[in-house]
PDB file of C-alpha atoms and ligand atoms in Angstrom:
ATOM      1  CA  MET A   1      -0.073   0.273  -0.270  1.00 47.00           C
ATOM      2  CA  PRO A   2       1.631   3.159  -1.135  1.00 49.00           C
ATOM      3  CA  ASP A   3       2.334   5.973   1.545  1.00 49.00           C
ATOM      4  CA  GLN A   4      -0.721   8.217   1.589  1.00 48.00           C
ATOM      5  CA  SER A   5       0.998  10.813   4.043  1.00 52.00           C
ATOM      6  CA  ALA A   6       0.969  14.172   2.755  1.00 52.00           C
ATOM      7  CA  ALA A   7       4.560  14.064   3.632  1.00 69.00           C
ATOM      8  CA  SER A   8       5.239  11.077   0.835  1.00 92.00           C
ATOM      9  CA  LEU A   9       5.937  12.110  -2.978  1.00 96.00           C
ATOM     10  CA  ARG A  10       2.562  11.399  -4.447  1.00 97.00           C
ATOM     11  CA  ALA A  11       2.848  13.347  -8.370  1.00 98.00           C
ATOM     12  CA  VAL A  12       5.607  15.512  -9.529  1.00 98.00           C
ATOM     13  CA  ILE A  13       3.927  18.787 -11.722  1.00 98.00           C
ATOM     14  CA  PHE A  14       6.643  20.123 -14.147  1.00 99.00           C
ATOM     15  CA  ASP A  15       6.667  23.600 -15.929  1.00 98.00           C
ATOM     16  CA  VAL A  16       7.581  23.144 -19.606  1.00 98.00           C
ATOM     17  CA  ASP A  17       9.427  26.192 -21.166  1.00 98.00           C
ATOM     18  CA  GLY A  18      12.588  26.294 -19.693  1.00 98.00           C
ATOM     19  CA  THR A  19      12.044  23.435 -17.351  1.00 98.00           C
ATOM     20  CA  LEU A  20      11.704  20.608 -19.344  1.00 98.00           C
ATOM     21  CA  ALA A  21      13.196  22.176 -22.171  1.00 98.00           C
ATOM     22  CA  GLU A  22      15.062  24.986 -23.407  1.00 98.00           C
ATOM     23  CA  THR A  23      12.383  26.784 -25.995  1.00 98.00           C
ATOM     24  CA  GLU A  24      12.209  30.505 -25.675  1.00 98.00           C
ATOM     25  CA  ARG A  25      15.540  32.096 -27.406  1.00 98.00           C
ATOM     26  CA  ASP A  26      15.585  29.739 -30.562  1.00 98.00           C
ATOM     27  CA  GLY A  27      11.918  28.236 -30.317  1.00 98.00           C
ATOM     28  CA  HIS A  28       9.476  30.692 -29.289  1.00 98.00           C
ATOM     29  CA  ARG A  29      11.406  33.758 -29.860  1.00 98.00           C
ATOM     30  CA  THR A  30      12.185  33.207 -33.580  1.00 98.00           C
ATOM     31  CA  ALA A  31       8.869  31.901 -34.064  1.00 98.00           C
ATOM     32  CA  PHE A  32       7.579  35.125 -32.764  1.00 98.00           C
ATOM     33  CA  ASN A  33       9.979  37.027 -35.005  1.00 98.00           C
ATOM     34  CA  GLN A  34       8.758  34.933 -38.110  1.00 98.00           C
ATOM     35  CA  ALA A  35       5.224  35.857 -37.260  1.00 98.00           C
ATOM     36  CA  PHE A  36       6.142  39.579 -37.220  1.00 98.00           C
ATOM     37  CA  ARG A  37       7.624  38.779 -40.847  1.00 98.00           C
ATOM     38  CA  ASP A  38       4.561  37.038 -42.359  1.00 98.00           C
ATOM     39  CA  HIS A  39       2.751  40.229 -41.199  1.00 98.00           C
ATOM     40  CA  GLY A  40       5.214  42.877 -42.910  1.00 98.00           C
ATOM     41  CA  LEU A  41       5.765  44.564 -39.675  1.00 98.00           C
ATOM     42  CA  PRO A  42       9.104  45.434 -38.534  1.00 98.00           C
ATOM     43  CA  TYR A  43       9.420  44.441 -35.188  1.00 98.00           C
ATOM     44  CA  ARG A  44      12.205  41.479 -34.144  1.00 98.00           C
ATOM     45  CA  TRP A  45      12.553  40.574 -30.911  1.00 98.00           C
ATOM     46  CA  GLY A  46      16.578  40.001 -30.050  1.00 98.00           C
ATOM     47  CA  VAL A  47      17.457  37.552 -27.930  1.00 98.00           C
ATOM     48  CA  ASP A  48      18.378  40.328 -24.561  1.00 98.00           C
ATOM     49  CA  GLU A  49      14.805  42.235 -25.519  1.00 98.00           C
ATOM     50  CA  TYR A  50      13.042  38.569 -25.331  1.00 98.00           C
ATOM     51  CA  GLY A  51      14.210  38.278 -21.796  1.00 98.00           C
ATOM     52  CA  LEU A  52      12.494  41.271 -20.758  1.00 97.00           C
ATOM     53  CA  LEU A  53       9.413  40.387 -22.481  1.00 98.00           C
ATOM     54  CA  LEU A  54       8.583  37.094 -20.954  1.00 97.00           C
ATOM     55  CA  ARG A  55       7.957  39.013 -17.628  1.00 95.00           C
ATOM     56  CA  THR A  56       4.136  38.931 -19.275  1.00 96.00           C
ATOM     57  CA  PRO A  57       3.272  35.428 -19.154  1.00 95.00           C
ATOM     58  CA  GLY A  58       1.448  33.813 -22.456  1.00 97.00           C
ATOM     59  CA  GLY A  59       2.274  34.587 -25.530  1.00 98.00           C
ATOM     60  CA  ARG A  60      -0.614  36.502 -26.981  1.00 98.00           C
ATOM     61  CA  GLN A  61      -0.704  38.797 -24.015  1.00 97.00           C
ATOM     62  CA  ARG A  62       2.714  39.433 -24.637  1.00 98.00           C
ATOM     63  CA  LEU A  63       1.984  40.384 -28.286  1.00 98.00           C
ATOM     64  CA  THR A  64      -0.689  42.364 -27.048  1.00 98.00           C
ATOM     65  CA  ARG A  65       1.306  44.252 -24.606  1.00 98.00           C
ATOM     66  CA  TYR A  66       4.155  44.838 -26.937  1.00 98.00           C
ATOM     67  CA  LEU A  67       2.247  46.111 -29.761  1.00 98.00           C
ATOM     68  CA  ALA A  68       0.268  48.470 -27.319  1.00 98.00           C
ATOM     69  CA  GLU A  69       3.768  50.013 -26.114  1.00 97.00           C
ATOM     70  CA  GLN A  70       4.318  50.528 -29.943  1.00 97.00           C
ATOM     71  CA  GLY A  71       1.862  52.769 -30.040  1.00 97.00           C
ATOM     72  CA  HIS A  72      -1.347  50.345 -31.501  1.00 97.00           C
ATOM     73  CA  HIS A  73      -4.692  51.572 -30.087  1.00 97.00           C
ATOM     74  CA  GLU A  74      -5.398  48.722 -27.417  1.00 94.00           C
ATOM     75  CA  ILE A  75      -8.546  47.241 -29.816  1.00 95.00           C
ATOM     76  CA  GLU A  76      -6.076  46.874 -32.845  1.00 96.00           C
ATOM     77  CA  ALA A  77      -3.584  45.270 -30.771  1.00 97.00           C
ATOM     78  CA  GLN A  78      -5.727  42.941 -29.657  1.00 97.00           C
ATOM     79  CA  ALA A  79      -6.905  41.986 -32.756  1.00 98.00           C
ATOM     80  CA  LEU A  80      -3.415  41.995 -34.795  1.00 98.00           C
ATOM     81  CA  ALA A  81      -1.894  39.902 -31.278  1.00 98.00           C
ATOM     82  CA  ALA A  82      -4.459  37.147 -32.192  1.00 98.00           C
ATOM     83  CA  GLY A  83      -3.459  36.773 -36.009  1.00 98.00           C
ATOM     84  CA  LEU A  84       0.085  37.115 -34.914  1.00 98.00           C
ATOM     85  CA  HIS A  85      -0.021  34.387 -32.362  1.00 98.00           C
ATOM     86  CA  ARG A  86      -1.794  31.786 -34.718  1.00 98.00           C
ATOM     87  CA  ALA A  87       1.210  32.572 -36.833  1.00 98.00           C
ATOM     88  CA  LYS A  88       3.690  31.967 -34.364  1.00 98.00           C
ATOM     89  CA  THR A  89       2.218  28.989 -32.861  1.00 98.00           C
ATOM     90  CA  ASP A  90       2.487  27.263 -36.420  1.00 98.00           C
ATOM     91  CA  HIS A  91       6.108  28.176 -36.860  1.00 98.00           C
ATOM     92  CA  PHE A  92       6.623  26.937 -33.212  1.00 98.00           C
ATOM     93  CA  LEU A  93       5.034  23.769 -34.099  1.00 98.00           C
ATOM     94  CA  ALA A  94       7.495  23.805 -37.526  1.00 97.00           C
ATOM     95  CA  TRP A  95      10.124  24.146 -34.879  1.00 97.00           C
ATOM     96  CA  ILE A  96       9.236  21.374 -33.214  1.00 97.00           C
ATOM     97  CA  ARG A  97       8.462  18.872 -36.131  1.00 95.00           C
ATOM     98  CA  GLY A  98      12.439  20.053 -37.087  1.00 95.00           C
ATOM     99  CA  ARG A  99      13.621  18.231 -34.340  1.00 82.00           C
ATOM    100  CA  ALA A 100      15.763  21.109 -32.831  1.00 88.00           C
ATOM    101  CA  ALA A 101      13.781  20.897 -29.406  1.00 93.00           C
ATOM    102  CA  ARG A 102      16.064  18.903 -27.202  1.00 96.00           C
ATOM    103  CA  PRO A 103      15.301  17.956 -23.289  1.00 98.00           C
ATOM    104  CA  ARG A 104      16.794  19.619 -20.647  1.00 98.00           C
ATOM    105  CA  PRO A 105      19.844  17.335 -19.579  1.00 98.00           C
ATOM    106  CA  GLY A 106      19.349  14.633 -17.136  1.00 98.00           C
ATOM    107  CA  VAL A 107      15.253  15.347 -16.931  1.00 98.00           C
ATOM    108  CA  HIS A 108      14.361  12.458 -19.395  1.00 98.00           C
ATOM    109  CA  ALA A 109      16.439   9.901 -17.212  1.00 98.00           C
ATOM    110  CA  LEU A 110      14.630  11.707 -14.211  1.00 98.00           C
ATOM    111  CA  LEU A 111      11.135  10.902 -15.534  1.00 99.00           C
ATOM    112  CA  ARG A 112      11.907   7.697 -16.565  1.00 98.00           C
ATOM    113  CA  GLU A 113      12.641   6.754 -12.852  1.00 98.00           C
ATOM    114  CA  LEU A 114       9.919   8.652 -11.318  1.00 98.00           C
ATOM    115  CA  GLN A 115       7.303   6.638 -14.017  1.00 98.00           C
ATOM    116  CA  HIS A 116       9.149   3.315 -13.243  1.00 98.00           C
ATOM    117  CA  GLN A 117       8.517   4.089  -9.472  1.00 98.00           C
ATOM    118  CA  GLY A 118       4.896   4.576 -10.324  1.00 98.00           C
ATOM    119  CA  ILE A 119       5.039   8.378  -9.316  1.00 98.00           C
ATOM    120  CA  PRO A 120       2.255  10.035 -11.477  1.00 98.00           C
ATOM    121  CA  LEU A 121       3.612  12.972 -13.633  1.00 98.00           C
ATOM    122  CA  ALA A 122       1.616  15.899 -14.267  1.00 98.00           C
ATOM    123  CA  VAL A 123       2.554  19.308 -16.482  1.00 98.00           C
ATOM    124  CA  ALA A 124       1.462  22.681 -15.497  1.00 98.00           C
ATOM    125  CA  THR A 125       2.238  25.467 -18.620  1.00 98.00           C
ATOM    126  CA  THR A 126       1.155  28.973 -19.754  1.00 97.00           C
ATOM    127  CA  GLY A 127       2.306  27.409 -23.175  1.00 98.00           C
ATOM    128  CA  SER A 128      -0.894  27.224 -25.382  1.00 98.00           C
ATOM    129  CA  SER A 129      -2.700  23.855 -25.989  1.00 98.00           C
ATOM    130  CA  ALA A 130      -2.292  23.590 -29.544  1.00 98.00           C
ATOM    131  CA  TRP A 131       1.780  23.023 -29.281  1.00 98.00           C
ATOM    132  CA  VAL A 132       2.035  21.369 -25.448  1.00 98.00           C
ATOM    133  CA  PRO A 133       1.149  17.674 -26.521  1.00 98.00           C
ATOM    134  CA  GLY A 134       3.260  17.688 -29.632  1.00 97.00           C
ATOM    135  CA  LEU A 135       6.693  18.956 -27.871  1.00 98.00           C
ATOM    136  CA  LEU A 136       5.814  16.585 -25.158  1.00 98.00           C
ATOM    137  CA  THR A 137       5.657  13.617 -27.347  1.00 98.00           C
ATOM    138  CA  ARG A 138       8.644  15.027 -29.694  1.00 97.00           C
ATOM    139  CA  LEU A 139      10.704  15.231 -26.436  1.00 98.00           C
ATOM    140  CA  PHE A 140       9.328  12.268 -24.439  1.00 98.00           C
ATOM    141  CA  ALA A 141       7.726   9.956 -26.356  1.00 98.00           C
ATOM    142  CA  ASP A 142       8.158   7.152 -23.484  1.00 98.00           C
ATOM    143  CA  ILE A 143       6.606   8.881 -20.825  1.00 98.00           C
ATOM    144  CA  ARG A 144       3.014   9.193 -19.771  1.00 98.00           C
ATOM    145  CA  PHE A 145       2.089  12.453 -18.230  1.00 98.00           C
ATOM    146  CA  ALA A 146      -1.457  11.323 -16.098  1.00 98.00           C
ATOM    147  CA  VAL A 147      -2.203  15.347 -16.383  1.00 98.00           C
ATOM    148  CA  ILE A 148      -1.621  18.521 -18.688  1.00 98.00           C
ATOM    149  CA  VAL A 149      -2.603  21.572 -17.845  1.00 98.00           C
ATOM    150  CA  THR A 150      -1.943  24.577 -20.375  1.00 98.00           C
ATOM    151  CA  GLY A 151      -2.432  28.245 -20.563  1.00 98.00           C
ATOM    152  CA  ASP A 152      -5.934  27.439 -22.296  1.00 98.00           C
ATOM    153  CA  ASP A 153      -7.291  25.503 -19.489  1.00 98.00           C
ATOM    154  CA  VAL A 154      -7.144  28.119 -16.990  1.00 98.00           C
ATOM    155  CA  ALA A 155      -8.556  31.499 -16.427  1.00 94.00           C
ATOM    156  CA  ARG A 156      -5.621  33.436 -15.127  1.00 97.00           C
ATOM    157  CA  LEU A 157      -2.073  32.461 -16.011  1.00 97.00           C
ATOM    158  CA  LYS A 158       0.921  32.283 -13.449  1.00 98.00           C
ATOM    159  CA  PRO A 159       1.871  33.724 -11.089  1.00 98.00           C
ATOM    160  CA  ASP A 160      -1.796  32.880 -10.469  1.00 98.00           C
ATOM    161  CA  PRO A 161      -1.753  29.513  -9.138  1.00 98.00           C
ATOM    162  CA  HIS A 162      -4.499  28.159 -11.157  1.00 98.00           C
ATOM    163  CA  ALA A 163      -2.727  25.781 -13.110  1.00 98.00           C
ATOM    164  CA  TYR A 164      -1.189  24.029 -10.228  1.00 97.00           C
ATOM    165  CA  GLN A 165      -4.398  23.917  -8.470  1.00 97.00           C
ATOM    166  CA  LEU A 166      -6.205  22.073 -11.741  1.00 97.00           C
ATOM    167  CA  ALA A 167      -3.303  20.136 -12.107  1.00 97.00           C
ATOM    168  CA  CYS A 168      -3.566  18.906  -8.520  1.00 96.00           C
ATOM    169  CA  SER A 169      -7.151  18.262  -8.390  1.00 96.00           C
ATOM    170  CA  ARG A 170      -7.305  16.657 -11.906  1.00 97.00           C
ATOM    171  CA  LEU A 171      -4.349  14.376 -10.164  1.00 97.00           C
ATOM    172  CA  GLY A 172      -6.738  13.642  -7.169  1.00 96.00           C
ATOM    173  CA  LEU A 173      -4.506  15.089  -4.825  1.00 92.00           C
ATOM    174  CA  GLY A 174      -4.860  18.391  -2.486  1.00 72.00           C
ATOM    175  CA  ALA A 175      -1.818  20.221  -2.086  1.00 61.00           C
ATOM    176  CA  GLY A 176      -0.273  17.276   0.076  1.00 78.00           C
ATOM    177  CA  GLY A 177       1.848  15.056  -1.624  1.00 92.00           C
ATOM    178  CA  ALA A 178       3.077  16.862  -5.164  1.00 96.00           C
ATOM    179  CA  VAL A 179       6.232  18.884  -5.842  1.00 97.00           C
ATOM    180  CA  ALA A 180       6.376  21.491  -8.630  1.00 98.00           C
ATOM    181  CA  VAL A 181       9.562  21.967 -10.502  1.00 99.00           C
ATOM    182  CA  GLU A 182       9.997  25.509 -12.402  1.00 98.00           C
ATOM    183  CA  ASP A 183      12.448  27.382 -14.021  1.00 98.00           C
ATOM    184  CA  SER A 184      11.112  31.141 -13.548  1.00 98.00           C
ATOM    185  CA  PRO A 185       9.895  33.673 -10.909  1.00 97.00           C
ATOM    186  CA  PRO A 186       6.148  33.658 -11.971  1.00 97.00           C
ATOM    187  CA  GLY A 187       6.253  29.867 -11.988  1.00 98.00           C
ATOM    188  CA  LEU A 188       7.674  29.560  -8.393  1.00 98.00           C
ATOM    189  CA  ALA A 189       5.101  32.154  -7.374  1.00 98.00           C
ATOM    190  CA  ALA A 190       2.299  30.036  -8.768  1.00 98.00           C
ATOM    191  CA  ALA A 191       3.449  26.766  -7.202  1.00 98.00           C
ATOM    192  CA  ILE A 192       4.108  28.526  -3.838  1.00 97.00           C
ATOM    193  CA  SER A 193       0.271  30.115  -3.964  1.00 97.00           C
ATOM    194  CA  ALA A 194      -0.714  26.281  -4.843  1.00 96.00           C
ATOM    195  CA  GLY A 195       0.683  25.142  -1.496  1.00 96.00           C
ATOM    196  CA  LEU A 196       3.292  23.234  -3.122  1.00 96.00           C
ATOM    197  CA  PRO A 197       6.905  22.965  -2.281  1.00 96.00           C
ATOM    198  CA  CYS A 198       9.119  24.257  -5.636  1.00 98.00           C
ATOM    199  CA  LEU A 199      12.289  22.746  -6.815  1.00 98.00           C
ATOM    200  CA  VAL A 200      13.599  25.567  -9.176  1.00 98.00           C
ATOM    201  CA  VAL A 201      16.085  24.435 -12.112  1.00 98.00           C
ATOM    202  CA  THR A 202      17.307  27.906 -13.694  1.00 98.00           C
ATOM    203  CA  SER A 203      17.247  28.249 -17.150  1.00 98.00           C
ATOM    204  CA  ALA A 204      19.187  30.125 -19.648  1.00 98.00           C
ATOM    205  CA  TYR A 205      16.792  33.395 -18.986  1.00 98.00           C
ATOM    206  CA  THR A 206      16.456  32.900 -15.192  1.00 98.00           C
ATOM    207  CA  ARG A 207      19.862  32.410 -14.093  1.00 97.00           C
ATOM    208  CA  ASP A 208      19.973  35.634 -12.507  1.00 97.00           C
ATOM    209  CA  ASP A 209      16.694  35.811 -11.340  1.00 97.00           C
ATOM    210  CA  ARG A 210      15.894  35.673  -7.419  1.00 98.00           C
ATOM    211  CA  PHE A 211      13.490  32.985  -5.912  1.00 98.00           C
ATOM    212  CA  PRO A 212      12.068  33.475  -2.800  1.00 98.00           C
ATOM    213  CA  GLY A 213      10.408  30.751  -1.132  1.00 98.00           C
ATOM    214  CA  ALA A 214      11.930  28.135  -3.655  1.00 98.00           C
ATOM    215  CA  SER A 215      12.474  24.526  -1.495  1.00 97.00           C
ATOM    216  CA  ALA A 216      16.219  24.538  -3.042  1.00 97.00           C
ATOM    217  CA  ILE A 217      17.676  26.172  -6.442  1.00 97.00           C
ATOM    218  CA  VAL A 218      20.124  24.307  -8.641  1.00 97.00           C
ATOM    219  CA  PRO A 219      21.403  24.805 -12.172  1.00 97.00           C
ATOM    220  CA  GLY A 220      20.724  21.577 -13.482  1.00 98.00           C
ATOM    221  CA  TYR A 221      19.531  18.047 -13.091  1.00 98.00           C
ATOM    222  CA  LEU A 222      23.104  16.528 -13.507  1.00 98.00           C
ATOM    223  CA  ALA A 223      25.208  16.058 -10.705  1.00 97.00           C
ATOM    224  CA  THR A 224      27.875  18.047 -12.544  1.00 96.00           C
ATOM    225  CA  ASP A 225      25.113  20.549 -12.199  1.00 96.00           C
ATOM    226  CA  THR A 226      24.665  20.360  -8.663  1.00 94.00           C
ATOM    227  CA  ALA A 227      27.691  19.307  -6.988  1.00 89.00           C
ATOM    228  CA  SER A 228      29.426  22.725  -7.200  1.00 82.00           C
ATOM    229  CA  ALA A 229      26.391  24.581  -6.498  1.00 84.00           C
ATOM    230  CA  ALA A 230      25.134  26.028  -3.166  1.00 87.00           C
ATOM    231  CA  VAL A 231      22.439  23.242  -2.608  1.00 91.00           C
ATOM    232  CA  PRO A 232      21.608  20.937   0.114  1.00 92.00           C
ATOM    233  CA  GLY A 233      23.409  17.583   0.875  1.00 93.00           C
ATOM    234  CA  PHE A 234      20.690  15.530  -0.809  1.00 95.00           C
ATOM    235  CA  LEU A 235      20.945  17.292  -3.894  1.00 96.00           C
ATOM    236  CA  ARG A 236      24.548  17.112  -4.856  1.00 95.00           C
ATOM    237  CA  ALA A 237      23.936  14.020  -6.567  1.00 95.00           C
ATOM    238  CA  GLY A 238      21.692  15.341  -9.004  1.00 97.00           C
ATOM    239  CA  VAL A 239      18.025  15.938  -8.818  1.00 98.00           C
ATOM    240  CA  THR A 240      16.909  12.496  -8.330  1.00 98.00           C
ATOM    241  CA  VAL A 241      13.486  10.778  -7.450  1.00 98.00           C
ATOM    242  CA  GLY A 242      15.219  10.578  -3.792  1.00 97.00           C
ATOM    243  CA  ALA A 243      16.157  14.096  -3.728  1.00 97.00           C
ATOM    244  CA  LEU A 244      12.488  14.664  -4.877  1.00 98.00           C
ATOM    245  CA  ARG A 245      10.963  12.565  -2.078  1.00 97.00           C
ATOM    246  CA  ARG A 246      13.312  14.493   0.750  1.00 96.00           C
ATOM    247  CA  LEU A 247      12.306  17.660  -0.609  1.00 96.00           C
ATOM    248  CA  ARG A 248       8.375  16.685  -0.140  1.00 95.00           C
ATOM    249  CA  ALA A 249       8.661  15.260   3.238  1.00 94.00           C
ATOM    250  CA  ALA A 250      10.742  18.694   4.622  1.00 92.00           C
ATOM    251  CA  ALA A 251       7.733  20.407   3.294  1.00 89.00           C
ATOM    252  CA  PRO A 252       5.536  22.381   5.850  1.00 79.00           C
TER     253      PRO A 252
HETATM  254  C1  LIG B 301       6.498  30.294 -20.782  1.00 78.61           C
HETATM  255  C2  LIG B 301       5.285  30.911 -21.309  1.00 78.61           C
HETATM  256  C3  LIG B 301       4.547  30.721 -22.707  1.00 78.61           C
HETATM  257  C4  LIG B 301       6.067  30.723 -23.706  1.00 78.61           C
HETATM  258  C5  LIG B 301       5.015  31.249 -24.961  1.00 78.61           C
HETATM  259  O1  LIG B 301       5.158  28.895 -20.201  1.00 78.61           O
HETATM  260  O2  LIG B 301       5.215  31.983 -20.512  1.00 78.61           O
HETATM  261  O3  LIG B 301       4.102  31.688 -23.217  1.00 78.61           O
HETATM  262  O4  LIG B 301       6.445  31.634 -23.476  1.00 78.61           O
HETATM  263  O5  LIG B 301       4.393  30.017 -25.131  1.00 78.61           O
HETATM  264  P1  LIG B 301       5.960  28.168 -19.579  1.00 78.61           P
HETATM  265  P2  LIG B 301       2.821  30.498 -26.166  1.00 78.61           P
HETATM  266  O6  LIG B 301       7.152  28.512 -18.643  1.00 78.61           O
HETATM  267  O7  LIG B 301       4.804  28.079 -17.714  1.00 78.61           O
HETATM  268  O8  LIG B 301       6.028  26.742 -19.641  1.00 78.61           O
HETATM  269  O9  LIG B 301       3.174  31.450 -27.231  1.00 78.61           O
HETATM  270  O10 LIG B 301       1.965  29.421 -26.226  1.00 78.61           O
HETATM  271  O11 LIG B 301       2.050  31.543 -24.947  1.00 78.61           O
HETATM  272 MG1  LIG B 302       8.860  28.125 -17.361  1.00 78.61          MG
END
């Protein structure tokens, strides 16, 4: 009989962009720029500029805000953003099919071990339902995600906790028993607001961010990432199932 106590690890809920794969700089950002080009617009998002734009969660919302800041009237900005986002999503799907997307080093092995030990896996992302399942299948064809919550499933995007609350509900869990894995401050805030302990695996765009309330912060999943990082001893061998169990058990 599996341990049903709240302290036991009963599920792991992963963020997608930046956490499972580095998708933002060469995937999403280039897809946005291809959409601007398709629409004959002069805008192009550079690598550094996009890092600042990521503060607005949701690609369509990111476009709407940017267009308004470029002087487009709010109603026009919303309409233009909707069309641009459809084009961007098509380009991002092509990027996924082009096999450029790669899992972050070590995360596939962690997913396999979690699955081998019978621990349910879920995803809670701001990303669109149009591409999330396709990316997961392309990267992790042998992994079953029991629950996939996307930005289209929730009324409020991260840092609101809705995505994690919905994932826990669909897993049949209260907040007790699950651990969240995130790469960004809004994602961490969403997980904490949902009552979940959260491991932060920093990504290219969030390396220098601050993560108040994180249960632990690591630069990657591998022992070569964590051995020299300022991490609790149980993470020195990398992000293992045992480390996630320890992190869950230590949560209040
Ligand atoms: C990251 C996001 C998404 C992507 C773009 O989501 O904020 O908006 O940047 O994808 P997470 P869409 O880190 O929660 O996975 O254009 O489909 O929104
Ligand atoms: Mg993310």
